[in-house]
Amino acid sequence: MTELYPVIRNGRAELLQGGAAEAVVHYDLDHRLLRAIFWLDKERGADVTKFLERDGTLRIGDIRIPYRLWVLAAPYVHAYTLTKLEDHVDRLVKLVGKELRGRRVALGYSGGKDSTAALLVLLALAEKLGLKLDVLYIHIPYIESPRNVKFVEEVAKRLSIDIEIIEAPRRKFRSYLLWRGLPRRGDRWCTFFKVKPMREYKKRHRGALEVVADRIMEAPKRLEKLAAPASRHEYLSGRKFRPTYLMTLLDVVKLTREADLVHPAYFDGLPRVACTLCPFKSLHEFTVIEELEDPGFIETVLKKEHRKWYSDIPYEVFAEHHLWRYPRKEAILVYRAKQVLEKMLERGEVEEVKAREVNENYRSLWVESLPEAPILNPPDVAARVLSARIVKPVPPRTTDKVTRQDETEAQQ
């Protein structure tokens, strides 16, 4: 699943881009598919739009890949809900100020755009309502870049606040890596280490509110989870406070840019702030080299899991293409599809796409002038999102169909 980002040129949104796994998709602003890309390696992809079936399955010869599941997206709403931070803060004070006044609240901070926007809102609310704000950052050793920690430390310094940096138990995490291999799609066991500190915090502070920085338009699962509170325009429910869940992507980018708290990953052309070895990264994201604290140990982990589960794939391909992101059967399908598409590219049957183009598209949101867009009330944003369909990679009806002869030749 993915979030759709506007590609900005000269202050205008030209198209939407999203991606995950081996896929990147381009849509127009009405969510009509323009192009579907499949990565051949970190630097190059192939335009595979003509191989997409109406249900979003990628069919290359006898290879069928659930491309649709990689890039399902919540609808993109090209709008703002605020002109300045104070607009939203005053809105929240009016709606939930009475319930929030003097409360202890905790934010699990990641350094990404959404949690940074939430942090800015909370700091403003703290001044108005006397909130007792605790900010926690969970560092995952071995698979997360040290630059994430450095950025969090810089944010704390810039905002003159304390951010508690909690490292997941190093010895235990190391043993998990040796036992289970790197976290993969469908087995993201690292999540346990991310959420446990917040659970322990809530046990120590029984009355505290947990701040959730999710947005309803991030992904279909977020949309499904947040549909009920969105239908009621509800920011506070139980012990969870969602101050930014109805903000648009343009809102959080605007707030983050104006505060000059943009994580360097965004300037590198990455769509998200994540661990260096996150299984949900799209392959092109690995063109950005993020340091690891112990590359030799990670190589040991990779070789061990390759011998155990992925020996049908050459180790060099397994490591270079980061096929550890997939369960074994899916990794083999992806590997086979790459082999076929490489041959088709050699024969000029598919168009090559460069990763730098995709990275620059993501980067545009952080370096170009933000576009003009309507200003909507949050309930209107919720209504638009809830009434729209999940965005799926449905190929244009004018796309040339691939014949069985084409498929046979593709595999030769």
mmCIF file of C-alpha atoms in Angstrom:
data_model
loop_
_atom_site.group_PDB
_atom_site.id
_atom_site.type_symbol
_atom_site.label_atom_id
_atom_site.label_comp_id
_atom_site.label_asym_id
_atom_site.label_seq_id
_atom_site.Cartn_x
_atom_site.Cartn_y
_atom_site.Cartn_z
ATOM 1 C CA MET A 1 0.000 0.000 0.000
ATOM 2 C CA THR A 2 1.115 3.540 -0.613
ATOM 3 C CA GLU A 3 0.297 7.204 -0.248
ATOM 4 C CA LEU A 4 -0.088 9.321 -3.370
ATOM 5 C CA TYR A 5 2.163 12.374 -3.595
ATOM 6 C CA PRO A 6 1.660 15.305 -5.942
ATOM 7 C CA VAL A 7 4.544 15.956 -8.308
ATOM 8 C CA ILE A 8 5.105 19.717 -8.299
ATOM 9 C CA ARG A 9 6.430 21.712 -11.240
ATOM 10 C CA ASN A 10 6.428 25.522 -11.267
ATOM 11 C CA GLY A 11 3.984 25.678 -8.382
ATOM 12 C CA ARG A 12 1.471 23.296 -9.953
ATOM 13 C CA ALA A 13 0.618 19.664 -9.263
ATOM 14 C CA GLU A 14 1.222 17.820 -12.536
ATOM 15 C CA LEU A 15 0.477 14.239 -11.510
ATOM 16 C CA LEU A 16 0.352 11.872 -8.536
ATOM 17 C CA GLN A 17 3.023 9.322 -7.671
ATOM 18 C CA GLY A 18 3.087 6.461 -5.195
ATOM 19 C CA GLY A 19 5.019 3.274 -4.763
ATOM 20 C CA ALA A 20 6.003 0.285 -2.679
ATOM 21 C CA ALA A 21 7.841 -2.992 -3.156
ATOM 22 C CA GLU A 22 8.878 -3.276 -6.841
ATOM 23 C CA ALA A 23 6.200 -0.841 -8.008
ATOM 24 C CA VAL A 24 5.705 2.852 -8.668
ATOM 25 C CA VAL A 25 2.520 4.228 -10.212
ATOM 26 C CA HIS A 26 1.618 7.546 -11.807
ATOM 27 C CA TYR A 27 -1.944 8.894 -11.884
ATOM 28 C CA ASP A 28 -3.491 12.105 -13.093
ATOM 29 C CA LEU A 29 -5.201 14.283 -10.475
ATOM 30 C CA ASP A 30 -8.470 12.405 -11.065
ATOM 31 C CA HIS A 31 -6.791 9.106 -10.114
ATOM 32 C CA ARG A 32 -6.635 7.750 -13.686
ATOM 33 C CA LEU A 33 -3.608 5.533 -14.200
ATOM 34 C CA LEU A 34 -0.914 7.016 -16.426
ATOM 35 C CA ARG A 35 1.968 4.613 -15.927
ATOM 36 C CA ALA A 36 2.890 1.517 -13.919
ATOM 37 C CA ILE A 37 6.568 0.823 -13.268
ATOM 38 C CA PHE A 38 8.298 -2.390 -12.183
ATOM 39 C CA TRP A 39 11.856 -2.092 -10.883
ATOM 40 C CA LEU A 40 14.527 -4.124 -12.656
ATOM 41 C CA ASP A 41 17.153 -2.999 -10.161
ATOM 42 C CA LYS A 42 17.660 0.001 -7.883
ATOM 43 C CA GLU A 43 18.473 2.349 -10.754
ATOM 44 C CA ARG A 44 16.163 1.171 -13.548
ATOM 45 C CA GLY A 45 12.580 0.155 -14.015
ATOM 46 C CA ALA A 46 10.324 -0.894 -16.891
ATOM 47 C CA ASP A 47 6.971 0.553 -17.905
ATOM 48 C CA VAL A 48 4.639 -2.425 -17.441
ATOM 49 C CA THR A 49 1.307 -0.672 -17.889
ATOM 50 C CA LYS A 50 0.394 -2.888 -20.841
ATOM 51 C CA PHE A 51 0.858 -6.023 -18.728
ATOM 52 C CA LEU A 52 -1.635 -4.952 -16.066
ATOM 53 C CA GLU A 53 -4.953 -6.765 -16.066
ATOM 54 C CA ARG A 54 -8.190 -5.061 -15.089
ATOM 55 C CA ASP A 55 -7.988 -6.430 -11.545
ATOM 56 C CA GLY A 56 -4.501 -4.954 -11.082
ATOM 57 C CA THR A 57 -2.627 -8.242 -11.463
ATOM 58 C CA LEU A 58 0.664 -7.918 -13.325
ATOM 59 C CA ARG A 59 0.815 -10.728 -15.878
ATOM 60 C CA ILE A 60 4.069 -11.431 -17.680
ATOM 61 C CA GLY A 61 3.832 -14.756 -19.459
ATOM 62 C CA ASP A 62 2.911 -17.338 -16.846
ATOM 63 C CA ILE A 63 4.050 -15.037 -14.031
ATOM 64 C CA ARG A 64 1.275 -13.348 -12.076
ATOM 65 C CA ILE A 65 2.199 -10.780 -9.461
ATOM 66 C CA PRO A 66 -0.305 -9.046 -7.123
ATOM 67 C CA TYR A 67 0.850 -5.591 -8.236
ATOM 68 C CA ARG A 68 -2.425 -4.024 -7.094
ATOM 69 C CA LEU A 69 -1.815 -4.968 -3.461
ATOM 70 C CA TRP A 70 1.522 -3.169 -3.494
ATOM 71 C CA VAL A 71 0.086 0.173 -4.581
ATOM 72 C CA LEU A 72 -3.468 0.402 -3.265
ATOM 73 C CA ALA A 73 -3.918 3.985 -2.084
ATOM 74 C CA ALA A 74 -6.398 6.145 -0.255
ATOM 75 C CA PRO A 75 -7.802 8.938 -2.440
ATOM 76 C CA TYR A 76 -5.662 12.058 -2.688
ATOM 77 C CA VAL A 77 -7.428 15.327 -1.825
ATOM 78 C CA HIS A 78 -5.735 18.350 -3.386
ATOM 79 C CA ALA A 79 -6.567 20.893 -0.695
ATOM 80 C CA TYR A 80 -5.493 22.493 2.555
ATOM 81 C CA THR A 81 -7.440 22.609 5.814
ATOM 82 C CA LEU A 82 -5.457 25.529 7.234
ATOM 83 C CA THR A 83 -3.581 28.656 6.222
ATOM 84 C CA LYS A 84 -1.442 28.700 9.372
ATOM 85 C CA LEU A 85 -0.816 26.473 12.385
ATOM 86 C CA GLU A 86 -2.905 28.652 14.689
ATOM 87 C CA ASP A 87 -6.017 27.959 12.598
ATOM 88 C CA HIS A 88 -5.910 24.286 13.478
ATOM 89 C CA VAL A 89 -4.857 24.813 17.083
ATOM 90 C CA ASP A 90 -7.803 27.158 17.702
ATOM 91 C CA ARG A 91 -10.096 24.599 16.065
ATOM 92 C CA LEU A 92 -8.895 21.881 18.449
ATOM 93 C CA VAL A 93 -9.169 24.136 21.498
ATOM 94 C CA LYS A 94 -12.778 24.790 20.596
ATOM 95 C CA LEU A 95 -13.593 21.121 19.986
ATOM 96 C CA VAL A 96 -11.661 19.291 22.724
ATOM 97 C CA GLY A 97 -9.967 21.962 24.830
ATOM 98 C CA LYS A 98 -12.074 21.219 27.902
ATOM 99 C CA GLU A 99 -11.160 17.517 27.857
ATOM 100 C CA LEU A 100 -7.468 18.199 27.152
ATOM 101 C CA ARG A 101 -6.731 20.963 29.640
ATOM 102 C CA GLY A 102 -3.911 19.988 31.984
ATOM 103 C CA ARG A 103 -3.699 16.403 30.681
ATOM 104 C CA ARG A 104 -0.516 14.408 30.201
ATOM 105 C CA VAL A 105 -0.058 13.379 26.568
ATOM 106 C CA ALA A 106 2.596 11.253 24.886
ATOM 107 C CA LEU A 107 3.723 11.333 21.262
ATOM 108 C CA GLY A 108 5.694 8.535 19.649
ATOM 109 C CA TYR A 109 7.902 10.640 17.369
ATOM 110 C CA SER A 110 9.493 9.318 14.168
ATOM 111 C CA GLY A 111 11.045 12.408 12.587
ATOM 112 C CA GLY A 112 8.742 12.098 9.572
ATOM 113 C CA LYS A 113 6.412 14.764 8.259
ATOM 114 C CA ASP A 114 3.273 13.501 10.016
ATOM 115 C CA SER A 115 4.731 13.167 13.486
ATOM 116 C CA THR A 116 6.534 16.500 13.070
ATOM 117 C CA ALA A 117 3.245 18.207 12.187
ATOM 118 C CA ALA A 118 1.636 16.548 15.220
ATOM 119 C CA LEU A 119 4.509 17.714 17.437
ATOM 120 C CA LEU A 120 4.093 21.317 16.278
ATOM 121 C CA VAL A 121 0.365 21.179 16.999
ATOM 122 C CA LEU A 122 0.960 19.688 20.456
ATOM 123 C CA LEU A 123 3.507 22.331 21.421
ATOM 124 C CA ALA A 124 1.030 25.064 20.505
ATOM 125 C CA LEU A 125 -1.749 23.285 22.416
ATOM 126 C CA ALA A 126 0.532 22.897 25.434
ATOM 127 C CA GLU A 127 0.893 26.670 25.652
ATOM 128 C CA LYS A 128 -2.859 27.227 25.509
ATOM 129 C CA LEU A 129 -4.058 24.286 27.599
ATOM 130 C CA GLY A 130 -1.183 23.473 29.930
ATOM 131 C CA LEU A 131 -0.581 20.020 28.483
ATOM 132 C CA LYS A 132 2.167 17.910 30.021
ATOM 133 C CA LEU A 133 3.843 16.679 26.851
ATOM 134 C CA ASP A 134 6.149 13.663 26.703
ATOM 135 C CA VAL A 135 7.857 12.900 23.383
ATOM 136 C CA LEU A 136 9.365 9.454 22.833
ATOM 137 C CA TYR A 137 11.562 8.293 19.975
ATOM 138 C CA ILE A 138 12.200 4.566 19.558
ATOM 139 C CA HIS A 139 15.506 3.745 17.885
ATOM 140 C CA ILE A 140 15.888 0.328 16.272
ATOM 141 C CA PRO A 141 19.536 -0.807 16.313
ATOM 142 C CA TYR A 142 21.310 -2.462 13.376
ATOM 143 C CA ILE A 143 18.633 -1.753 10.723
ATOM 144 C CA GLU A 144 18.050 1.985 11.287
ATOM 145 C CA SER A 145 20.388 4.716 10.106
ATOM 146 C CA PRO A 146 22.115 6.757 12.836
ATOM 147 C CA ARG A 147 21.143 9.888 10.919
ATOM 148 C CA ASN A 148 17.558 9.417 12.115
ATOM 149 C CA VAL A 149 18.732 9.760 15.718
ATOM 150 C CA LYS A 150 20.842 12.792 14.806
ATOM 151 C CA PHE A 151 17.825 14.439 13.202
ATOM 152 C CA VAL A 152 15.661 13.817 16.278
ATOM 153 C CA GLU A 153 18.360 15.339 18.478
ATOM 154 C CA GLU A 154 18.444 18.370 16.181
ATOM 155 C CA VAL A 155 14.647 18.739 16.373
ATOM 156 C CA ALA A 156 14.796 18.661 20.177
ATOM 157 C CA LYS A 157 17.504 21.320 20.150
ATOM 158 C CA ARG A 158 15.699 23.553 17.655
ATOM 159 C CA LEU A 159 12.393 23.393 19.540
ATOM 160 C CA SER A 160 14.025 23.547 22.997
ATOM 161 C CA ILE A 161 12.236 20.408 24.171
ATOM 162 C CA ASP A 162 13.214 17.045 25.584
ATOM 163 C CA ILE A 163 12.751 14.018 23.343
ATOM 164 C CA GLU A 164 13.408 10.758 25.143
ATOM 165 C CA ILE A 165 15.382 8.457 22.852
ATOM 166 C CA ILE A 166 14.730 4.822 23.731
ATOM 167 C CA GLU A 167 16.756 2.117 22.039
ATOM 168 C CA ALA A 168 15.177 -1.283 21.509
ATOM 169 C CA PRO A 169 17.031 -3.956 23.525
ATOM 170 C CA ARG A 170 20.171 -4.416 21.466
ATOM 171 C CA ARG A 171 21.039 -7.987 22.433
ATOM 172 C CA LYS A 172 17.469 -9.213 21.995
ATOM 173 C CA PHE A 173 17.075 -7.492 18.624
ATOM 174 C CA ARG A 174 20.353 -8.994 17.436
ATOM 175 C CA SER A 175 19.190 -12.479 18.425
ATOM 176 C CA TYR A 176 15.904 -11.937 16.547
ATOM 177 C CA LEU A 177 17.818 -10.958 13.406
ATOM 178 C CA LEU A 178 19.892 -14.128 13.568
ATOM 179 C CA TRP A 179 16.830 -16.249 14.294
ATOM 180 C CA ARG A 180 14.183 -14.755 11.996
ATOM 181 C CA GLY A 181 16.183 -12.800 9.453
ATOM 182 C CA LEU A 182 15.416 -9.226 8.449
ATOM 183 C CA PRO A 183 11.783 -8.137 8.879
ATOM 184 C CA ARG A 184 9.859 -8.847 5.681
ATOM 185 C CA ARG A 185 6.467 -8.110 4.200
ATOM 186 C CA GLY A 186 3.949 -10.255 6.052
ATOM 187 C CA ASP A 187 6.363 -10.802 8.955
ATOM 188 C CA ARG A 188 7.312 -7.356 10.236
ATOM 189 C CA TRP A 189 8.327 -8.602 13.663
ATOM 190 C CA CYS A 190 10.229 -5.367 14.369
ATOM 191 C CA THR A 191 6.900 -3.652 15.121
ATOM 192 C CA PHE A 192 6.877 -5.317 18.548
ATOM 193 C CA PHE A 193 10.055 -3.443 19.469
ATOM 194 C CA LYS A 194 8.556 -0.166 18.231
ATOM 195 C CA VAL A 195 5.298 -0.329 20.175
ATOM 196 C CA LYS A 196 6.470 -1.914 23.432
ATOM 197 C CA PRO A 197 7.956 1.292 24.956
ATOM 198 C CA MET A 198 4.666 3.150 24.455
ATOM 199 C CA ARG A 199 2.771 0.301 26.087
ATOM 200 C CA GLU A 200 5.111 0.459 29.060
ATOM 201 C CA TYR A 201 4.724 4.242 29.212
ATOM 202 C CA LYS A 202 0.928 3.936 29.360
ATOM 203 C CA LYS A 203 1.214 1.440 32.211
ATOM 204 C CA ARG A 204 3.310 3.944 34.180
ATOM 205 C CA HIS A 205 0.991 6.853 33.370
ATOM 206 C CA ARG A 206 -2.497 5.398 33.556
ATOM 207 C CA GLY A 207 -4.334 8.613 32.767
ATOM 208 C CA ALA A 208 -2.113 9.756 29.917
ATOM 209 C CA LEU A 209 -3.383 10.200 26.385
ATOM 210 C CA GLU A 210 -1.522 8.620 23.490
ATOM 211 C CA VAL A 211 -1.161 10.946 20.526
ATOM 212 C CA VAL A 212 -1.585 9.148 17.205
ATOM 213 C CA ALA A 213 -0.125 11.013 14.227
ATOM 214 C CA ASP A 214 -1.807 8.870 11.552
ATOM 215 C CA ARG A 215 -3.695 10.611 8.743
ATOM 216 C CA ILE A 216 -6.786 9.220 7.078
ATOM 217 C CA MET A 217 -5.296 9.665 3.588
ATOM 218 C CA GLU A 218 -2.014 7.853 4.280
ATOM 219 C CA ALA A 219 -3.180 4.427 3.139
ATOM 220 C CA PRO A 220 -6.318 2.283 2.783
ATOM 221 C CA LYS A 221 -5.731 0.648 6.176
ATOM 222 C CA ARG A 222 -5.529 4.071 7.815
ATOM 223 C CA LEU A 223 -8.719 5.045 6.021
ATOM 224 C CA GLU A 224 -10.512 1.946 7.230
ATOM 225 C CA LYS A 225 -9.278 2.459 10.780
ATOM 226 C CA LEU A 226 -10.148 6.154 10.926
ATOM 227 C CA ALA A 227 -13.428 6.114 8.997
ATOM 228 C CA ALA A 228 -15.605 5.929 12.118
ATOM 229 C CA PRO A 229 -14.055 8.902 13.971
ATOM 230 C CA ALA A 230 -13.895 10.849 10.694
ATOM 231 C CA SER A 231 -17.627 10.391 10.127
ATOM 232 C CA ARG A 232 -18.187 11.973 13.557
ATOM 233 C CA HIS A 233 -15.406 14.566 13.200
ATOM 234 C CA GLU A 234 -13.965 13.124 16.412
ATOM 235 C CA TYR A 235 -10.408 13.956 17.500
ATOM 236 C CA LEU A 236 -10.459 12.407 20.966
ATOM 237 C CA SER A 237 -11.719 8.926 21.737
ATOM 238 C CA GLY A 238 -10.856 6.945 24.838
ATOM 239 C CA ARG A 239 -7.178 7.458 25.571
ATOM 240 C CA LYS A 240 -6.208 8.273 21.988
ATOM 241 C CA PHE A 241 -5.874 11.812 20.649
ATOM 242 C CA ARG A 242 -5.584 12.253 16.868
ATOM 243 C CA PRO A 243 -4.835 15.953 16.322
ATOM 244 C CA THR A 244 -3.827 15.722 12.648
ATOM 245 C CA TYR A 245 -5.760 12.779 11.198
ATOM 246 C CA LEU A 246 -7.919 14.952 8.932
ATOM 247 C CA MET A 247 -5.009 17.037 7.672
ATOM 248 C CA THR A 248 -4.141 16.703 4.015
ATOM 249 C CA LEU A 249 -0.696 15.872 2.711
ATOM 250 C CA LEU A 250 -0.274 19.511 1.680
ATOM 251 C CA ASP A 251 -1.066 20.585 5.258
ATOM 252 C CA VAL A 252 1.652 18.510 6.903
ATOM 253 C CA VAL A 253 4.216 19.399 4.239
ATOM 254 C CA LYS A 254 3.393 23.097 4.655
ATOM 255 C CA LEU A 255 3.758 22.980 8.449
ATOM 256 C CA THR A 256 6.977 20.972 8.314
ATOM 257 C CA ARG A 257 8.552 23.221 5.700
ATOM 258 C CA GLU A 258 7.555 26.429 7.475
ATOM 259 C CA ALA A 259 9.115 25.141 10.705
ATOM 260 C CA ASP A 260 12.274 24.180 8.765
ATOM 261 C CA LEU A 261 12.151 20.691 10.272
ATOM 262 C CA VAL A 262 12.340 18.617 7.094
ATOM 263 C CA HIS A 263 14.091 15.272 7.472
ATOM 264 C CA PRO A 264 16.995 14.937 4.988
ATOM 265 C CA ALA A 265 15.429 11.750 3.592
ATOM 266 C CA TYR A 266 12.810 13.905 1.864
ATOM 267 C CA PHE A 267 15.460 16.040 0.174
ATOM 268 C CA ASP A 268 17.065 12.800 -1.014
ATOM 269 C CA GLY A 269 13.859 11.990 -2.885
ATOM 270 C CA LEU A 270 12.471 9.397 -0.485
ATOM 271 C CA PRO A 271 8.716 9.347 0.180
ATOM 272 C CA ARG A 272 9.008 8.339 3.836
ATOM 273 C CA VAL A 273 11.277 8.346 6.859
ATOM 274 C CA ALA A 274 11.991 4.734 7.734
ATOM 275 C CA CYS A 275 14.641 2.292 8.805
ATOM 276 C CA THR A 276 17.423 1.776 6.281
ATOM 277 C CA LEU A 277 16.308 -1.837 5.902
ATOM 278 C CA CYS A 278 12.549 -1.360 5.980
ATOM 279 C CA PRO A 279 10.709 -4.118 4.053
ATOM 280 C CA PHE A 280 8.070 -1.661 2.862
ATOM 281 C CA LYS A 281 10.530 0.444 0.912
ATOM 282 C CA SER A 282 10.239 0.477 -2.846
ATOM 283 C CA LEU A 283 13.416 -0.750 -4.516
ATOM 284 C CA HIS A 284 14.361 2.666 -5.931
ATOM 285 C CA GLU A 285 14.583 4.014 -2.362
ATOM 286 C CA PHE A 286 17.747 1.982 -1.871
ATOM 287 C CA THR A 287 19.562 4.257 -4.339
ATOM 288 C CA VAL A 288 19.957 6.556 -1.333
ATOM 289 C CA ILE A 289 22.759 5.056 0.713
ATOM 290 C CA GLU A 290 22.007 5.341 4.415
ATOM 291 C CA GLU A 291 24.720 4.196 6.777
ATOM 292 C CA LEU A 292 24.352 1.138 8.970
ATOM 293 C CA GLU A 293 26.141 0.748 12.280
ATOM 294 C CA ASP A 294 27.355 -2.800 11.521
ATOM 295 C CA PRO A 295 27.194 -3.726 7.809
ATOM 296 C CA GLY A 296 29.212 -6.880 8.423
ATOM 297 C CA PHE A 297 26.646 -8.250 10.849
ATOM 298 C CA ILE A 298 23.801 -7.495 8.420
ATOM 299 C CA GLU A 299 25.675 -9.394 5.694
ATOM 300 C CA THR A 300 25.918 -12.354 8.073
ATOM 301 C CA VAL A 301 22.153 -12.184 8.658
ATOM 302 C CA LEU A 302 21.455 -11.993 4.921
ATOM 303 C CA LYS A 303 23.657 -14.973 4.084
ATOM 304 C CA LYS A 304 22.063 -17.043 6.809
ATOM 305 C CA GLU A 305 18.482 -16.350 5.727
ATOM 306 C CA HIS A 306 19.458 -16.812 2.074
ATOM 307 C CA ARG A 307 20.755 -20.315 2.813
ATOM 308 C CA LYS A 308 17.694 -21.100 4.894
ATOM 309 C CA TRP A 309 14.872 -19.796 2.672
ATOM 310 C CA TYR A 310 16.026 -18.179 -0.591
ATOM 311 C CA SER A 311 18.669 -20.482 -2.081
ATOM 312 C CA ASP A 312 16.703 -20.694 -5.374
ATOM 313 C CA ILE A 313 17.875 -17.141 -6.059
ATOM 314 C CA PRO A 314 21.571 -16.268 -6.569
ATOM 315 C CA TYR A 315 22.860 -14.590 -3.408
ATOM 316 C CA GLU A 316 24.186 -11.543 -5.264
ATOM 317 C CA VAL A 317 20.735 -10.912 -6.768
ATOM 318 C CA PHE A 318 19.016 -11.589 -3.442
ATOM 319 C CA ALA A 319 21.181 -9.019 -1.663
ATOM 320 C CA GLU A 320 21.446 -6.391 -4.411
ATOM 321 C CA HIS A 321 17.698 -6.400 -5.125
ATOM 322 C CA HIS A 322 16.784 -6.585 -1.438
ATOM 323 C CA LEU A 323 14.571 -9.600 -2.052
ATOM 324 C CA TRP A 324 14.613 -10.310 1.689
ATOM 325 C CA ARG A 325 11.678 -7.851 1.741
ATOM 326 C CA TYR A 326 9.406 -10.635 0.445
ATOM 327 C CA PRO A 327 8.296 -14.067 1.611
ATOM 328 C CA ARG A 328 10.140 -16.780 -0.328
ATOM 329 C CA LYS A 329 7.480 -17.578 -2.957
ATOM 330 C CA GLU A 330 6.871 -13.924 -3.765
ATOM 331 C CA ALA A 331 10.610 -13.233 -3.959
ATOM 332 C CA ILE A 332 10.985 -15.980 -6.574
ATOM 333 C CA LEU A 333 8.130 -14.521 -8.650
ATOM 334 C CA VAL A 334 9.717 -11.073 -8.509
ATOM 335 C CA TYR A 335 13.093 -12.509 -9.528
ATOM 336 C CA ARG A 336 11.575 -14.357 -12.497
ATOM 337 C CA ALA A 337 9.664 -11.268 -13.624
ATOM 338 C CA LYS A 338 12.869 -9.228 -13.600
ATOM 339 C CA GLN A 339 14.600 -11.804 -15.804
ATOM 340 C CA VAL A 340 11.797 -11.719 -18.372
ATOM 341 C CA LEU A 341 11.543 -7.932 -18.384
ATOM 342 C CA GLU A 342 15.308 -7.539 -18.822
ATOM 343 C CA LYS A 343 15.099 -9.595 -22.025
ATOM 344 C CA MET A 344 12.147 -7.549 -23.222
ATOM 345 C CA LEU A 345 14.067 -4.348 -22.526
ATOM 346 C CA GLU A 346 16.995 -5.625 -24.594
ATOM 347 C CA ARG A 347 14.588 -6.211 -27.499
ATOM 348 C CA GLY A 348 13.054 -2.760 -27.101
ATOM 349 C CA GLU A 349 9.652 -4.145 -26.114
ATOM 350 C CA VAL A 350 9.331 -2.141 -22.902
ATOM 351 C CA GLU A 351 10.345 1.396 -22.011
ATOM 352 C CA GLU A 352 13.046 1.991 -19.406
ATOM 353 C CA VAL A 353 12.410 4.320 -16.460
ATOM 354 C CA LYS A 354 15.210 5.795 -14.353
ATOM 355 C CA ALA A 355 15.041 5.857 -10.565
ATOM 356 C CA ARG A 356 16.379 9.408 -10.497
ATOM 357 C CA GLU A 357 13.194 10.588 -12.246
ATOM 358 C CA VAL A 358 11.033 9.005 -9.549
ATOM 359 C CA ASN A 359 13.237 10.358 -6.753
ATOM 360 C CA GLU A 360 13.087 13.864 -8.216
ATOM 361 C CA ASN A 361 9.305 13.624 -8.378
ATOM 362 C CA TYR A 362 9.122 12.920 -4.646
ATOM 363 C CA ARG A 363 11.700 15.603 -3.908
ATOM 364 C CA SER A 364 9.647 18.225 -5.748
ATOM 365 C CA LEU A 365 7.180 18.393 -2.857
ATOM 366 C CA TRP A 366 9.981 19.682 -0.622
ATOM 367 C CA VAL A 367 11.888 22.031 -2.910
ATOM 368 C CA GLU A 368 9.294 23.505 -5.283
ATOM 369 C CA SER A 369 6.820 26.212 -4.293
ATOM 370 C CA LEU A 370 3.761 24.559 -2.827
ATOM 371 C CA PRO A 371 0.752 24.708 -5.144
ATOM 372 C CA GLU A 372 -2.352 26.756 -4.640
ATOM 373 C CA ALA A 373 -5.317 24.615 -3.649
ATOM 374 C CA PRO A 374 -8.768 25.089 -2.107
ATOM 375 C CA ILE A 375 -9.039 25.479 1.665
ATOM 376 C CA LEU A 376 -11.585 23.022 3.044
ATOM 377 C CA ASN A 377 -12.968 22.420 6.503
ATOM 378 C CA PRO A 378 -11.849 19.072 7.981
ATOM 379 C CA PRO A 379 -15.418 17.659 7.856
ATOM 380 C CA ASP A 380 -15.493 18.424 4.126
ATOM 381 C CA VAL A 381 -12.177 16.619 3.663
ATOM 382 C CA ALA A 382 -13.549 13.648 5.590
ATOM 383 C CA ALA A 383 -16.678 13.609 3.438
ATOM 384 C CA ARG A 384 -14.618 13.613 0.232
ATOM 385 C CA VAL A 385 -12.356 10.807 1.386
ATOM 386 C CA LEU A 386 -15.134 8.637 2.787
ATOM 387 C CA SER A 387 -17.230 8.959 -0.364
ATOM 388 C CA ALA A 388 -14.357 8.197 -2.749
ATOM 389 C CA ARG A 389 -13.069 4.820 -3.856
ATOM 390 C CA ILE A 390 -9.767 3.242 -2.956
ATOM 391 C CA VAL A 391 -7.317 4.042 -5.761
ATOM 392 C CA LYS A 392 -6.310 0.938 -7.731
ATOM 393 C CA PRO A 393 -3.965 0.587 -10.723
ATOM 394 C CA VAL A 394 -6.616 -0.023 -13.369
ATOM 395 C CA PRO A 395 -5.018 0.186 -16.826
ATOM 396 C CA PRO A 396 -6.478 2.576 -19.406
ATOM 397 C CA ARG A 397 -8.929 0.883 -21.744
ATOM 398 C CA THR A 398 -6.886 2.097 -24.688
ATOM 399 C CA THR A 399 -3.834 0.151 -23.514
ATOM 400 C CA ASP A 400 -2.713 -2.358 -26.146
ATOM 401 C CA LYS A 401 -3.428 -5.884 -24.975
ATOM 402 C CA VAL A 402 -0.522 -8.306 -24.855
ATOM 403 C CA THR A 403 -1.158 -11.351 -27.015
ATOM 404 C CA ARG A 404 -0.307 -14.920 -26.037
ATOM 405 C CA GLN A 405 2.405 -14.851 -28.703
ATOM 406 C CA ASP A 406 3.922 -11.783 -27.029
ATOM 407 C CA GLU A 407 3.876 -13.604 -23.686
ATOM 408 C CA THR A 408 5.580 -16.675 -25.137
ATOM 409 C CA GLU A 409 8.266 -14.579 -26.805
ATOM 410 C CA ALA A 410 8.799 -12.644 -23.583
ATOM 411 C CA GLN A 411 9.876 -15.795 -21.777
ATOM 412 C CA GLN A 412 12.300 -16.924 -24.472
#
